[in-house]
PDB file of N, CA and C in Angstrom:
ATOM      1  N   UNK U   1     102.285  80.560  89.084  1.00 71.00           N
ATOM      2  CA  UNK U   1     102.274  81.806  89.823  1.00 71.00           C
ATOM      3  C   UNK U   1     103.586  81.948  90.606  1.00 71.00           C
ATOM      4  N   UNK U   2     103.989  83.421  90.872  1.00 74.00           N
ATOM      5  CA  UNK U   2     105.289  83.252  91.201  1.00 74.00           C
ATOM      6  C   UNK U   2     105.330  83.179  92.879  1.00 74.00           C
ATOM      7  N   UNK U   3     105.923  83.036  93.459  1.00 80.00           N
ATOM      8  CA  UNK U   3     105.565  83.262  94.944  1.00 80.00           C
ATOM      9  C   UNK U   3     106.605  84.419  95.428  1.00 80.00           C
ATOM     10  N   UNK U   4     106.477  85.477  95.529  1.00 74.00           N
ATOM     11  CA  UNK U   4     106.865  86.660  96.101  1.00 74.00           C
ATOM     12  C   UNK U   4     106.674  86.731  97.657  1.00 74.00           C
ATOM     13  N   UNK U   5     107.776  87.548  98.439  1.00 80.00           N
ATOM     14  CA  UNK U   5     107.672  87.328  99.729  1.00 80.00           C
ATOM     15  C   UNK U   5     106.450  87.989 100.093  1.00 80.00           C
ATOM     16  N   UNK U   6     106.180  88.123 101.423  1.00 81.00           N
ATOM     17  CA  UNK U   6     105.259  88.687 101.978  1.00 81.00           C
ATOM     18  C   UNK U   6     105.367  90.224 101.992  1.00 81.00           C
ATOM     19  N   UNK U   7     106.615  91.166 102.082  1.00 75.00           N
ATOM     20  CA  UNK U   7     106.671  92.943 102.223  1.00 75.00           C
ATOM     21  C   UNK U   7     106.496  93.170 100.622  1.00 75.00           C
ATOM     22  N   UNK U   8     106.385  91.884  99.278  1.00 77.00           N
ATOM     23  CA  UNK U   8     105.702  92.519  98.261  1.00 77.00           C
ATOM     24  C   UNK U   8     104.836  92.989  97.841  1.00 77.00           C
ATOM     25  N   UNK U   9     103.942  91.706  98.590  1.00 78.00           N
ATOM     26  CA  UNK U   9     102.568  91.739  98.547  1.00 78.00           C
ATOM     27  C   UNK U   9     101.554  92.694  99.391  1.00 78.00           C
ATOM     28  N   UNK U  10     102.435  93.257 100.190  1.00 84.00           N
ATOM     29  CA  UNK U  10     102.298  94.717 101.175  1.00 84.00           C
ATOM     30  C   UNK U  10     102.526  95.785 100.523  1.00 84.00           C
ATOM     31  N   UNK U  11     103.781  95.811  99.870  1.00 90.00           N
ATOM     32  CA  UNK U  11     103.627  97.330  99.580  1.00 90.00           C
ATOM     33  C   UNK U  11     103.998  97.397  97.859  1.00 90.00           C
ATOM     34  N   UNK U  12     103.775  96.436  97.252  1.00 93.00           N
ATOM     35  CA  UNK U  12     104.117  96.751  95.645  1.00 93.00           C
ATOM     36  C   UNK U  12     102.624  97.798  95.692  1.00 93.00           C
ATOM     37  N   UNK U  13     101.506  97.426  95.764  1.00 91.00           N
ATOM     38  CA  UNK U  13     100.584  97.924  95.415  1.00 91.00           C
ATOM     39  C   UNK U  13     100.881  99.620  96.053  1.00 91.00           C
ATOM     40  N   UNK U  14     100.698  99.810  96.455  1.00 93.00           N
ATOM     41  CA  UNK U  14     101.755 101.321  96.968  1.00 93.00           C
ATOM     42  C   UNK U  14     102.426 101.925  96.360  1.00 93.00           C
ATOM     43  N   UNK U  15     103.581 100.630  95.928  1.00 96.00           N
ATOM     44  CA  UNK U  15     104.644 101.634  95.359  1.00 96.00           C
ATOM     45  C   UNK U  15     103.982 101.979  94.062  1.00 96.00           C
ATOM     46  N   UNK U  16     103.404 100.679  93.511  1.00 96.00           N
ATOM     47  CA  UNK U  16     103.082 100.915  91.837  1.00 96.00           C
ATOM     48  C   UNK U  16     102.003 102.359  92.212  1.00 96.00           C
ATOM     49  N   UNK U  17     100.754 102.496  93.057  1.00 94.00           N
ATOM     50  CA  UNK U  17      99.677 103.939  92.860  1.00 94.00           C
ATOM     51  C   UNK U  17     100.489 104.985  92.950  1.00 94.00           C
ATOM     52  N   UNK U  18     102.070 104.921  93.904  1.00 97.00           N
ATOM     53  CA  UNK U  18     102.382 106.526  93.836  1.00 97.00           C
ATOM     54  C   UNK U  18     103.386 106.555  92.148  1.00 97.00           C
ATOM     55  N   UNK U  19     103.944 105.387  91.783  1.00 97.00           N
ATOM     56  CA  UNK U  19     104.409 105.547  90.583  1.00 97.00           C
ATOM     57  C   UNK U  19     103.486 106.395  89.202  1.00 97.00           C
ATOM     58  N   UNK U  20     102.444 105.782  89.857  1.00 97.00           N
ATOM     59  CA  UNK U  20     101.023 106.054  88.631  1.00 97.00           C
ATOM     60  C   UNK U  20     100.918 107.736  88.714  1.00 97.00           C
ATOM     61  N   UNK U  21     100.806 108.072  90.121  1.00 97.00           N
ATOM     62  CA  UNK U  21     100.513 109.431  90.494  1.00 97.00           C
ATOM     63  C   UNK U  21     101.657 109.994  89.997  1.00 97.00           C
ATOM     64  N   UNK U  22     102.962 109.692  90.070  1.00 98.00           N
ATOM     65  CA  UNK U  22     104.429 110.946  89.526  1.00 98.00           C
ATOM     66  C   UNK U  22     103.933 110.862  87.876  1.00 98.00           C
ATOM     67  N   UNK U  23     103.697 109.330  87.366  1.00 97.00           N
ATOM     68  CA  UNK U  23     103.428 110.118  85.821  1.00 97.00           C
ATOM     69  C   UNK U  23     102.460 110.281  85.334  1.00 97.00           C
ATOM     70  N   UNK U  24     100.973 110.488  86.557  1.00 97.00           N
ATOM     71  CA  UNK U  24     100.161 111.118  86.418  1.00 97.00           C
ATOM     72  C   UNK U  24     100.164 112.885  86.189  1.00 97.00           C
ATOM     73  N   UNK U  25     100.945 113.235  87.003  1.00 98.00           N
ATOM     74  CA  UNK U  25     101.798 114.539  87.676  1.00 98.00           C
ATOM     75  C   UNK U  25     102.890 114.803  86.170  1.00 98.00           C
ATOM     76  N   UNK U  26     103.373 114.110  85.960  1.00 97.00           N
ATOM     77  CA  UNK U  26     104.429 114.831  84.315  1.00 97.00           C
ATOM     78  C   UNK U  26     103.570 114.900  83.443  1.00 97.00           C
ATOM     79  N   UNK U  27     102.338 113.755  83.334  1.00 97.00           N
ATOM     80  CA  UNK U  27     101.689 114.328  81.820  1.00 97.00           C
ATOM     81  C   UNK U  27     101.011 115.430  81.935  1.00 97.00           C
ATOM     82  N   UNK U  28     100.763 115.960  83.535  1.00 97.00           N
ATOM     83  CA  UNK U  28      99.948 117.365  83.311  1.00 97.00           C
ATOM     84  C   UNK U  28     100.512 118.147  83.136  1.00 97.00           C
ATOM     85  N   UNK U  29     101.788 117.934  83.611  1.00 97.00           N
ATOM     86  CA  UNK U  29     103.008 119.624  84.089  1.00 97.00           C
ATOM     87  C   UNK U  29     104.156 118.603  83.222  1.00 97.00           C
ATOM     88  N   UNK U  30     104.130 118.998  82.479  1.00 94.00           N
ATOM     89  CA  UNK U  30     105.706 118.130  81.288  1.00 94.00           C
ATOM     90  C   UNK U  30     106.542 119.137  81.363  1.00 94.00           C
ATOM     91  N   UNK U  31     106.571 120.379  81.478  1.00 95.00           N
ATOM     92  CA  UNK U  31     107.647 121.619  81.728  1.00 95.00           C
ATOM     93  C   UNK U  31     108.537 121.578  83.115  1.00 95.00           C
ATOM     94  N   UNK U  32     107.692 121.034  84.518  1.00 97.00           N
ATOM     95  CA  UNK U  32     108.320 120.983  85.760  1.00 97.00           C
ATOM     96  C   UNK U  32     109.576 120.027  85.547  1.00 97.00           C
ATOM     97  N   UNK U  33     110.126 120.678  86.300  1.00 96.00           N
ATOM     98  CA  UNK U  33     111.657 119.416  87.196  1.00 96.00           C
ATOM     99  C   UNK U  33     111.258 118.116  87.495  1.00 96.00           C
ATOM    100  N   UNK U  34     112.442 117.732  87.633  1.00 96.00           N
ATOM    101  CA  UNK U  34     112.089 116.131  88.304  1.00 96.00           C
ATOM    102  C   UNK U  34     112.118 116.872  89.526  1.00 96.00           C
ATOM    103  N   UNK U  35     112.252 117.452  89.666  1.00 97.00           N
ATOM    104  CA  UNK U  35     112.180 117.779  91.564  1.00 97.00           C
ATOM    105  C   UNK U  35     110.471 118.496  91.990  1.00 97.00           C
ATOM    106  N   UNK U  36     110.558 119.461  91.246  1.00 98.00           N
ATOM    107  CA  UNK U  36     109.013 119.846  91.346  1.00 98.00           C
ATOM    108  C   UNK U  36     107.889 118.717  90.766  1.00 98.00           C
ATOM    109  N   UNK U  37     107.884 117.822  89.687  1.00 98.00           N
ATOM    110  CA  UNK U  37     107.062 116.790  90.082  1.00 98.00           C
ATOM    111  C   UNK U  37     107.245 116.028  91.371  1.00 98.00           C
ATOM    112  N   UNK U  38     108.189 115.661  91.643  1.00 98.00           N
ATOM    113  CA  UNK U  38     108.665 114.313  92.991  1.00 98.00           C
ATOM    114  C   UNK U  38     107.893 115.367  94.122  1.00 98.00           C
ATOM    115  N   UNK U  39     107.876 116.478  94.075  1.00 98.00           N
ATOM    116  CA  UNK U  39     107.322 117.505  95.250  1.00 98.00           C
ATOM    117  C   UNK U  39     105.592 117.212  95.215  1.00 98.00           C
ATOM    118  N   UNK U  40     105.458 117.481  94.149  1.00 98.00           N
ATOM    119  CA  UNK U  40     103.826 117.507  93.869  1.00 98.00           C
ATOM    120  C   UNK U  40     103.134 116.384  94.128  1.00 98.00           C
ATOM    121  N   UNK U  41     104.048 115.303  93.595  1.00 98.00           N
ATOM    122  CA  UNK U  41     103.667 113.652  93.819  1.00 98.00           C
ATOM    123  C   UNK U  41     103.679 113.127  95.136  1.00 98.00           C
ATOM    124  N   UNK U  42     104.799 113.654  95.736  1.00 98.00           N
ATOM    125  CA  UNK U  42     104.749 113.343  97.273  1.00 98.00           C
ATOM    126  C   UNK U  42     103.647 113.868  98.434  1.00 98.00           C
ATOM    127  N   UNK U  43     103.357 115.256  98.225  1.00 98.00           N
ATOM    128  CA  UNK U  43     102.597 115.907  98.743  1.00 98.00           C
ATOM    129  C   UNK U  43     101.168 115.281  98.600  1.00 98.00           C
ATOM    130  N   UNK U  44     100.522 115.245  97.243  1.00 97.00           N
ATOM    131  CA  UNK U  44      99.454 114.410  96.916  1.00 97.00           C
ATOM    132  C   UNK U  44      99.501 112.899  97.566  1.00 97.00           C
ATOM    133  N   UNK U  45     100.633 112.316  97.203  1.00 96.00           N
ATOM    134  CA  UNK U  45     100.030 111.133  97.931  1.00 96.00           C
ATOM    135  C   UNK U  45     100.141 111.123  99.438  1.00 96.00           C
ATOM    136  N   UNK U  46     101.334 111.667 100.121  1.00 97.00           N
ATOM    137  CA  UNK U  46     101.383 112.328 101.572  1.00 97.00           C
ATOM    138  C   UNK U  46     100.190 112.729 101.834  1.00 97.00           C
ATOM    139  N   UNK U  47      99.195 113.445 101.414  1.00 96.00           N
ATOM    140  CA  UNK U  47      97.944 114.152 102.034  1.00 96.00           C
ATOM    141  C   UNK U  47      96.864 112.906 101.730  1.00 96.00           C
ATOM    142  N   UNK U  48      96.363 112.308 100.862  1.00 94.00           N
ATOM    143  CA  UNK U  48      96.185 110.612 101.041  1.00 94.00           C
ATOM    144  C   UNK U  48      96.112 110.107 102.306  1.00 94.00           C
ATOM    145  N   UNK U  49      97.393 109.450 102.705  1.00 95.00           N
ATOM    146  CA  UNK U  49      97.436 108.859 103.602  1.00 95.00           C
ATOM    147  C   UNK U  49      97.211 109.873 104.833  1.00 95.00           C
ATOM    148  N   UNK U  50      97.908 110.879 104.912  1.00 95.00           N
ATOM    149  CA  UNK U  50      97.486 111.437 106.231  1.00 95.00           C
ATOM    150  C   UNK U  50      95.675 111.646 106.024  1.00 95.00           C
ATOM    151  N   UNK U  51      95.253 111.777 105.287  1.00 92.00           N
ATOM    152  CA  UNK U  51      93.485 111.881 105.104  1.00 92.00           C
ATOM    153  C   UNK U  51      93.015 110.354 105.563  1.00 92.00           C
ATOM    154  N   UNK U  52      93.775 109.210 105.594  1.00 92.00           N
ATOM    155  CA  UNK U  52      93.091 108.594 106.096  1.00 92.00           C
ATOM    156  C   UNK U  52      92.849 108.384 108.072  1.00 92.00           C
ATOM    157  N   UNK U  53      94.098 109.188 108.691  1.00 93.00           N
ATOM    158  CA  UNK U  53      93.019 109.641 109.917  1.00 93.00           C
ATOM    159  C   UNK U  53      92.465 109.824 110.510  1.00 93.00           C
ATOM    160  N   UNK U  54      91.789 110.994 109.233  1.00 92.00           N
ATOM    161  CA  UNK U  54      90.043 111.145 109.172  1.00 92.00           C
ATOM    162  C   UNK U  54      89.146 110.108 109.076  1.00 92.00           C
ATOM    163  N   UNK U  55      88.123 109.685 109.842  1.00 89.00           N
ATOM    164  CA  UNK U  55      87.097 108.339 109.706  1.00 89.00           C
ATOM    165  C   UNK U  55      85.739 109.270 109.566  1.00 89.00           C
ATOM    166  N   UNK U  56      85.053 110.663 108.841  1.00 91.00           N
ATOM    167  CA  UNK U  56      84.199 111.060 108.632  1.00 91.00           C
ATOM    168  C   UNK U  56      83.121 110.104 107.396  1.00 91.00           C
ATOM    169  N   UNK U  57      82.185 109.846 108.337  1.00 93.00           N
ATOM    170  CA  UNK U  57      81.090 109.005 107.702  1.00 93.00           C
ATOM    171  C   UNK U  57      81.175 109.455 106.243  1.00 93.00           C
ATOM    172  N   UNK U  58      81.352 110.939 106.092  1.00 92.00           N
ATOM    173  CA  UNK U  58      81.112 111.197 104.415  1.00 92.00           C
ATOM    174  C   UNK U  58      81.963 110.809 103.465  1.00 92.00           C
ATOM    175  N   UNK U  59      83.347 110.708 104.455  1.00 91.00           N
ATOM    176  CA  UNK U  59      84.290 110.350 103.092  1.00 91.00           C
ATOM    177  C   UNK U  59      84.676 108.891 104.000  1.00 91.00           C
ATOM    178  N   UNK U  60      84.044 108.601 104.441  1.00 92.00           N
ATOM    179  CA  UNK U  60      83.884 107.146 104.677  1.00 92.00           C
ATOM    180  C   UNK U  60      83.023 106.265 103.638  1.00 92.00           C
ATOM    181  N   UNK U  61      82.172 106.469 103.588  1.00 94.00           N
ATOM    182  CA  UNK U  61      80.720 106.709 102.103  1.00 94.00           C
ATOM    183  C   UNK U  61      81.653 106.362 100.805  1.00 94.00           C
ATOM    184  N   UNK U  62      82.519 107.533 100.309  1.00 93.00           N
ATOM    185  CA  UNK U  62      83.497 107.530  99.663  1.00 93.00           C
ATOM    186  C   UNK U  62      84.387 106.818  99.347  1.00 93.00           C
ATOM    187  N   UNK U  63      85.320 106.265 100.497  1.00 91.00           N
ATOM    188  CA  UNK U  63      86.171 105.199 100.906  1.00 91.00           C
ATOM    189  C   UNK U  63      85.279 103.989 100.477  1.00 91.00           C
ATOM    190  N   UNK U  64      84.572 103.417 100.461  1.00 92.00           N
ATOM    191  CA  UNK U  64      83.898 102.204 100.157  1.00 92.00           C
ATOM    192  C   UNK U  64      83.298 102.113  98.686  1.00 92.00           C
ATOM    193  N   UNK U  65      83.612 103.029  97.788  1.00 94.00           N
ATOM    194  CA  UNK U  65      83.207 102.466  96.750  1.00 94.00           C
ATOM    195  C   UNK U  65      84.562 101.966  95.792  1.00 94.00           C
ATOM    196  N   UNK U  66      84.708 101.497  94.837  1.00 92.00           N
ATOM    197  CA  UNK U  66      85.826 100.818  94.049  1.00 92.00           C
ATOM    198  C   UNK U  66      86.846 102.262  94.109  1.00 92.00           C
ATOM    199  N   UNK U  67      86.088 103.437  93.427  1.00 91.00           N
ATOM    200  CA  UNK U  67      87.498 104.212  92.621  1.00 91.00           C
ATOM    201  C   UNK U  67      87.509 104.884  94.231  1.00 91.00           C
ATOM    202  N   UNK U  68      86.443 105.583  95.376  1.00 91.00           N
ATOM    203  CA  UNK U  68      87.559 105.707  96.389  1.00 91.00           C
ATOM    204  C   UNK U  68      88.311 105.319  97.089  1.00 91.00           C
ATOM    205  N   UNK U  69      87.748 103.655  96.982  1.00 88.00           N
ATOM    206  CA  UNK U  69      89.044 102.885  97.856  1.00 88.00           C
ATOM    207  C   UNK U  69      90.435 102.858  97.337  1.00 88.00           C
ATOM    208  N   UNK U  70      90.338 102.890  96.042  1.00 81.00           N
ATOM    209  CA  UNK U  70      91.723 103.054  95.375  1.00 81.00           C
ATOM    210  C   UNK U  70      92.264 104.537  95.501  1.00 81.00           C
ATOM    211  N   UNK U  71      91.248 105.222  95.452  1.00 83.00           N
ATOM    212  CA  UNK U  71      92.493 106.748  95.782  1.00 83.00           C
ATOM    213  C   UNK U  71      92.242 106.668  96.968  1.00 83.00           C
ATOM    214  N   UNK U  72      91.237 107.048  97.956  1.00 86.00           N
ATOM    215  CA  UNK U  72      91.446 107.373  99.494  1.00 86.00           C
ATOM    216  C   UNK U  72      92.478 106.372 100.914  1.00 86.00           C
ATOM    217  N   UNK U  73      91.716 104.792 100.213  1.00 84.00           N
ATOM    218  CA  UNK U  73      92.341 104.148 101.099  1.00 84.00           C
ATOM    219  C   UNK U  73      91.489 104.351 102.296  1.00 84.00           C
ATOM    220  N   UNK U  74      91.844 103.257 103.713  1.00 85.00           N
ATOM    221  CA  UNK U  74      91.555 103.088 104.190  1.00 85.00           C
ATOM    222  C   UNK U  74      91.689 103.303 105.508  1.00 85.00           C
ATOM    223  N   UNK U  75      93.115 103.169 105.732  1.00 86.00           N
ATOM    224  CA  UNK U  75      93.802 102.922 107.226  1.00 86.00           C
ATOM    225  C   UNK U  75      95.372 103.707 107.399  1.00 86.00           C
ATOM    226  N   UNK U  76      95.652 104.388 107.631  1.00 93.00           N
ATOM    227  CA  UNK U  76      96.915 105.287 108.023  1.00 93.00           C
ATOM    228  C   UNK U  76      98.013 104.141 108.352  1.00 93.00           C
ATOM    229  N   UNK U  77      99.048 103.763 107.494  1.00 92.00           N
ATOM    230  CA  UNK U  77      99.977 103.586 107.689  1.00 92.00           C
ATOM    231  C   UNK U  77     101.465 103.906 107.546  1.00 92.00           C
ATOM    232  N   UNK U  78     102.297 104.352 108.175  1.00 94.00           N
ATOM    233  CA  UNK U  78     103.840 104.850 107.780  1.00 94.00           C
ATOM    234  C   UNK U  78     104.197 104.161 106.655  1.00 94.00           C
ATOM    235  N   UNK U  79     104.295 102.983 107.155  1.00 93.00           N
ATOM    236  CA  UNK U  79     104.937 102.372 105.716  1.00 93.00           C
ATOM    237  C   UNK U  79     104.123 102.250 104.173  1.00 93.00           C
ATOM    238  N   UNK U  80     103.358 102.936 104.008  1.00 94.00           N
ATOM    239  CA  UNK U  80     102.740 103.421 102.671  1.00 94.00           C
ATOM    240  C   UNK U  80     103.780 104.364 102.074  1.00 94.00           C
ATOM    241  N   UNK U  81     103.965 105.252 103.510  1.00 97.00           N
ATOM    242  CA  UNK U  81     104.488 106.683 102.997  1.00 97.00           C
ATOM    243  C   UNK U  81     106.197 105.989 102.845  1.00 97.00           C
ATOM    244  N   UNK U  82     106.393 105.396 103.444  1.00 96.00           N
ATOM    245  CA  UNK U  82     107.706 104.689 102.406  1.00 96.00           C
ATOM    246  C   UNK U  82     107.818 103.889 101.029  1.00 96.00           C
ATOM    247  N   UNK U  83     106.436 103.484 101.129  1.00 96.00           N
ATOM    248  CA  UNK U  83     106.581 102.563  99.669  1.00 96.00           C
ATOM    249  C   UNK U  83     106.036 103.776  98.243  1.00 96.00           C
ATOM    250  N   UNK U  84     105.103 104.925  99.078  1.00 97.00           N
ATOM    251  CA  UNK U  84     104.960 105.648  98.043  1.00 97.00           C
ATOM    252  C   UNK U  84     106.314 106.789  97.728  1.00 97.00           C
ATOM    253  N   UNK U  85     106.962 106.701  98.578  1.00 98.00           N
ATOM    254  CA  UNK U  85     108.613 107.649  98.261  1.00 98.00           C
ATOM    255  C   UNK U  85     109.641 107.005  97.356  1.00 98.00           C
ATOM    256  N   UNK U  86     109.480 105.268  97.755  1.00 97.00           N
ATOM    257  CA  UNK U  86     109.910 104.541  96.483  1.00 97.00           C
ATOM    258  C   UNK U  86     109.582 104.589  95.491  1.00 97.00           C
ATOM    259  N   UNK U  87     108.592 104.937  95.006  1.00 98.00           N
ATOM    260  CA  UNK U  87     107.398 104.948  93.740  1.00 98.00           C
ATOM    261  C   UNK U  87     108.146 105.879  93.260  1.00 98.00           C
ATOM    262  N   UNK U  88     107.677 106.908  93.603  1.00 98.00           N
ATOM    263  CA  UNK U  88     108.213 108.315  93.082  1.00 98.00           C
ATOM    264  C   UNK U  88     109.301 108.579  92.814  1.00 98.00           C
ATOM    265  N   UNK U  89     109.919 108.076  93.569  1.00 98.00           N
ATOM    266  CA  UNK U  89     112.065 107.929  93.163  1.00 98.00           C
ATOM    267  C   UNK U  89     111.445 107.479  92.322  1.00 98.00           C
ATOM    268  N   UNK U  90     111.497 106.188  92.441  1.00 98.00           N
ATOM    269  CA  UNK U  90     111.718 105.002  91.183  1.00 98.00           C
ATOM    270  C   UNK U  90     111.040 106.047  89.883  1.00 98.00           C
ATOM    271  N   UNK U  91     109.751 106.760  89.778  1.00 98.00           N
ATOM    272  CA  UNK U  91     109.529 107.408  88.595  1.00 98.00           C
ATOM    273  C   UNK U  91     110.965 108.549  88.331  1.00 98.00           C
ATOM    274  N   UNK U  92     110.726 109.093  89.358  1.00 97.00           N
ATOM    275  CA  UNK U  92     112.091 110.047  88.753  1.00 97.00           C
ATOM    276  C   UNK U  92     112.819 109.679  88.094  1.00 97.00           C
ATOM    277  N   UNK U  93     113.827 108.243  89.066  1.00 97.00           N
ATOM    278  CA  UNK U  93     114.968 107.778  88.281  1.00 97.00           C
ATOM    279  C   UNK U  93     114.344 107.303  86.688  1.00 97.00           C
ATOM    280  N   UNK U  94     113.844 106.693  86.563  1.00 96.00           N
ATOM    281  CA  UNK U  94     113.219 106.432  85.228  1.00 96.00           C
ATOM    282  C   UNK U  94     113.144 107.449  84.315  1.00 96.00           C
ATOM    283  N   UNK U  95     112.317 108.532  84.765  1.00 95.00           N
ATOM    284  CA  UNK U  95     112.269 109.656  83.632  1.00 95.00           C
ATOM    285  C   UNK U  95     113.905 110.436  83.511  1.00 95.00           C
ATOM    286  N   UNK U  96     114.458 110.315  84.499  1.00 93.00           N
ATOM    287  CA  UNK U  96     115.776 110.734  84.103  1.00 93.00           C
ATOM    288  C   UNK U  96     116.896 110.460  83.269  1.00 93.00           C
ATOM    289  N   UNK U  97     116.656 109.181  83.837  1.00 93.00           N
ATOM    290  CA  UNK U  97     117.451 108.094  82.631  1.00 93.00           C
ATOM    291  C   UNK U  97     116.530 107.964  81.287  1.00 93.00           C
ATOM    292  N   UNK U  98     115.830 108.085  81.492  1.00 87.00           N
ATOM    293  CA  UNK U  98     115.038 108.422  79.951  1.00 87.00           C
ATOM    294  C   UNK U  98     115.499 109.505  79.103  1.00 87.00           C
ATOM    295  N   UNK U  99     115.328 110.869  79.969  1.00 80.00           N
ATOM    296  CA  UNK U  99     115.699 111.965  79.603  1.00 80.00           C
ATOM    297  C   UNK U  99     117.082 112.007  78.870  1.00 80.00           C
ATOM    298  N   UNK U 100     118.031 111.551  79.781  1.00 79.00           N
ATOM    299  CA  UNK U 100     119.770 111.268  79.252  1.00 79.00           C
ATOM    300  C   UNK U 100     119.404 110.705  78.067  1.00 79.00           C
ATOM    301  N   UNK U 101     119.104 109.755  78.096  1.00 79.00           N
ATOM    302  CA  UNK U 101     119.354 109.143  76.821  1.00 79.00           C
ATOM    303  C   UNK U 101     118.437 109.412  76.047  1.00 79.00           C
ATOM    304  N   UNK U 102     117.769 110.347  75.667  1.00 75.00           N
ATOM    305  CA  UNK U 102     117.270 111.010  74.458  1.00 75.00           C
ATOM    306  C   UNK U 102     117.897 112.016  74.294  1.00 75.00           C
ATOM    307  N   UNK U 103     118.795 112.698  75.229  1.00 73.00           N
ATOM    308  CA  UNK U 103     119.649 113.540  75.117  1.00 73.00           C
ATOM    309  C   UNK U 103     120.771 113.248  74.452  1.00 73.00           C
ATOM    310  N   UNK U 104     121.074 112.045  74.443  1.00 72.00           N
ATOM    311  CA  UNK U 104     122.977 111.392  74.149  1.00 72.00           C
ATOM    312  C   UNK U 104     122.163 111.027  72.687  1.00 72.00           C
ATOM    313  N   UNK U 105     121.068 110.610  72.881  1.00 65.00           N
ATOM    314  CA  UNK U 105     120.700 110.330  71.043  1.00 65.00           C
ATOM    315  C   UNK U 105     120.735 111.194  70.214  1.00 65.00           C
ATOM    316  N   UNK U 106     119.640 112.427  70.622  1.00 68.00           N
ATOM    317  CA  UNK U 106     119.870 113.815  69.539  1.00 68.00           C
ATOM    318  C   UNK U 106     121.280 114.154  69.571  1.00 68.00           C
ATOM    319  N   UNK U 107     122.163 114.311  70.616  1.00 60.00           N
ATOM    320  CA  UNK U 107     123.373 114.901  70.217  1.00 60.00           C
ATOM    321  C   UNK U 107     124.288 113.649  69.052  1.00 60.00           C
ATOM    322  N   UNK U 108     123.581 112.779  69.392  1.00 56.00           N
ATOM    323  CA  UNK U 108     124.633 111.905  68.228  1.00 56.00           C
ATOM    324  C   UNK U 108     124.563 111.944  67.326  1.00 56.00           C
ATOM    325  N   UNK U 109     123.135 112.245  66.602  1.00 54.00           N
ATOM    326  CA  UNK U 109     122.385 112.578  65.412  1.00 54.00           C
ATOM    327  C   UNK U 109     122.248 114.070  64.890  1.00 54.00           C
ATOM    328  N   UNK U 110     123.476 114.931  65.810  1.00 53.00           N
ATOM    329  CA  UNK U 110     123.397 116.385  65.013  1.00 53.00           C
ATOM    330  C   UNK U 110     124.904 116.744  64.679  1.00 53.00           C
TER     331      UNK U 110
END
C-alpha cells in the first residue's frame, strides 16, 4: 500500500466526486464550453456543500444512507470547495487537451 500524505487522504476524495460531476455535466450537455460546463459543475457542487449547513432532520434522513452520503455529505467545509475547483479544472484541462489533440489528428489526416 502506498502511503500518501495526510491533505490526500482529505481531499482526493473531493477532488475525484467533483471530477465525476464535470464529466457527469459533458455527457449530458456535449455541445456546452469548457466554460459553461466548469460553470454548471461548480455551481452543483458549490450548492452541495453550501446545503450542508442545513442540518434538517429530512435531509438529514437522506444524508445517512450510502448514495446520500455520497452526494449530500455531511459537514460544510471550505476546503471541499477548493478540492472540488481542482476537480473541475483538472476535468477541463483534460477535456481540452483531449479536444486539441483530436483536432491536430483530423487536420493531419485531411
Amino acid at each position: 500500500m502506498v502511503d500518501f500524505p495526510q491533505w490526500v487522504h482529505l481531499y482526493l476524495g473531493d477532488f475525484l466526486w467533483a471530477l465525476m460531476v464535470f464529466w457527469l455535466i459533458c455527457s449530458l450537455k456535449p455541445k456546452f464550453t469548457n466554460m459553461q460546463l466548469a460553470m454548471i459543475a461548480l455551481l452543483f457542487a458549490y450548492s452541495i456543500e453550501f446545503s450542508q449547513l442545513y442540518q434538517g432532520d429530512w435531509l438529514n434522513t437522506i444524508r445517512h444512507t450510502k448514495l446520500g452520503a455520497l452526494v449530500f455529505g455531511f459537514g460544510f467545509k471550505v476546503s471541499d470547495l477548493a478540492a472540488y475547483t481542482l476537480g473541475i479544472g483538472f476535468g477541463v484541462f483534460i477535456k481540452h487537451t483531449l479536444l486539441n489533440q483530436k483536432k491536430k489528428h483530423q487536420h493531419h489526416f485531411m
